[in-house]
Amino acid sequence: MALKRLAIFASGSGSNAEKIAEHFANHSEIEVSLILSNNPQAGVIARARRLHIPIILFDRKTFYETDKVVKILQNEHIDLVVLAGFMMLIPEVMVHAFPNKIVNIHPALLPKYGGKGMYGHFVHEAVVAAQESESGISIHYVNERYDEGGIIFQATCPVTPTDTPEDVAAKVQVLEHKYYPEVVEKILITL
C-alpha cells in the first residue's frame, strides 16, 4: 500500500511542522514528504534538515504568478497540504488543484479573530483586549479567503482576567501541538 503523502507549508519557526513530522516519523501509512517555505530565514528550514525532510523555498512572485508550486505538489503525489504558520493567502490555482485537501490551524476560535492580519500575537492581543473567557484553536479547510474555510475541529482553553497575550499564546500552542497532528492523521486516513 502506498503511503499517504503530506506537504507542510511554514513561514516561521516551524514548531507545529516539527510536531507533525515527529508524529508521522514512523507511521506505517503516512509520511511528511516535503516542507515548503516562502521565508529563507525561517526556523522551519533548520528543523526540516534535522528531520531529513526535503525543503523547497519559493518567492512571492513564483507562488502567485506561476503554477510551479502546484506542479511540485502534483509531481510529488501530495495527498494533503498542511499549513503550519504559513503567512500567505493560498492562490486560487492551488485551492482548485487541491479541493478540500488544504488545511490550516488558526490560534483562536473562528469565526472570531480571523481574517487578514489576524495571526500570531495579533490574535492573542485581540482576545485579551476583548476580555474573552476562552480562546483556543480552529483547524479548518482552506479556501481563497483568510480563515473562512469549513471548520474541521476546535479545542478551547480558558483565558483568565490576569492572562497576558503571551500567556494565551502558550496555552494555545499546547493545544496546537496536541491536536493538529491527530486531526491531520484523521483527515489523511479518510482520503
PDB file of N, CA, C and O in Angstrom, residues 5 52 60 83 128 144 163 186-187:
ATOM      1  N   ARG A   5       0.850  10.939   1.400  1.00  0.00           N
ATOM      2  CA  ARG A   5       1.939  11.916   1.431  1.00  0.00           C
ATOM      3  C   ARG A   5       1.403  13.302   1.766  1.00  0.00           C
ATOM      4  O   ARG A   5       0.433  13.752   1.164  1.00  0.00           O
ATOM      5  N   HIS A  52      15.443  15.464   8.281  1.00  0.00           N
ATOM      6  CA  HIS A  52      15.733  14.837   6.986  1.00  0.00           C
ATOM      7  C   HIS A  52      14.518  14.861   6.053  1.00  0.00           C
ATOM      8  O   HIS A  52      14.227  13.889   5.352  1.00  0.00           O
ATOM      9  N   ARG A  60       7.426  35.076  -3.516  1.00  0.00           N
ATOM     10  CA  ARG A  60       6.052  35.559  -3.697  1.00  0.00           C
ATOM     11  C   ARG A  60       5.638  35.507  -5.178  1.00  0.00           C
ATOM     12  O   ARG A  60       4.538  35.062  -5.496  1.00  0.00           O
ATOM     13  N   LEU A  83      -0.967  23.694   6.332  1.00  0.00           N
ATOM     14  CA  LEU A  83      -0.371  24.993   6.614  1.00  0.00           C
ATOM     15  C   LEU A  83      -0.073  25.056   8.103  1.00  0.00           C
ATOM     16  O   LEU A  83      -0.955  24.800   8.932  1.00  0.00           O
ATOM     17  N   VAL A 128      -7.294  39.070  24.482  1.00  0.00           N
ATOM     18  CA  VAL A 128      -7.130  39.667  25.815  1.00  0.00           C
ATOM     19  C   VAL A 128      -7.849  41.016  25.892  1.00  0.00           C
ATOM     20  O   VAL A 128      -8.552  41.301  26.872  1.00  0.00           O
ATOM     21  N   GLU A 144     -10.215  30.495  -0.768  1.00  0.00           N
ATOM     22  CA  GLU A 144      -9.498  31.649  -1.323  1.00  0.00           C
ATOM     23  C   GLU A 144      -9.447  32.840  -0.377  1.00  0.00           C
ATOM     24  O   GLU A 144      -8.865  33.868  -0.716  1.00  0.00           O
ATOM     25  N   ASP A 163      -4.466  36.998  32.475  1.00  0.00           N
ATOM     26  CA  ASP A 163      -3.633  36.482  31.386  1.00  0.00           C
ATOM     27  C   ASP A 163      -3.139  37.595  30.471  1.00  0.00           C
ATOM     28  O   ASP A 163      -3.902  38.499  30.093  1.00  0.00           O
ATOM     29  N   LYS A 186      -6.310  11.952  11.078  1.00  0.00           N
ATOM     30  CA  LYS A 186      -7.696  11.525  10.822  1.00  0.00           C
ATOM     31  C   LYS A 186      -8.133  11.890   9.414  1.00  0.00           C
ATOM     32  O   LYS A 186      -8.807  11.109   8.734  1.00  0.00           O
ATOM     33  N   ILE A 187      -7.768  13.090   8.968  1.00  0.00           N
ATOM     34  CA  ILE A 187      -8.141  13.521   7.617  1.00  0.00           C
ATOM     35  C   ILE A 187      -7.475  12.627   6.578  1.00  0.00           C
ATOM     36  O   ILE A 187      -8.126  12.146   5.638  1.00  0.00           O
TER      37      ILE A 187
END
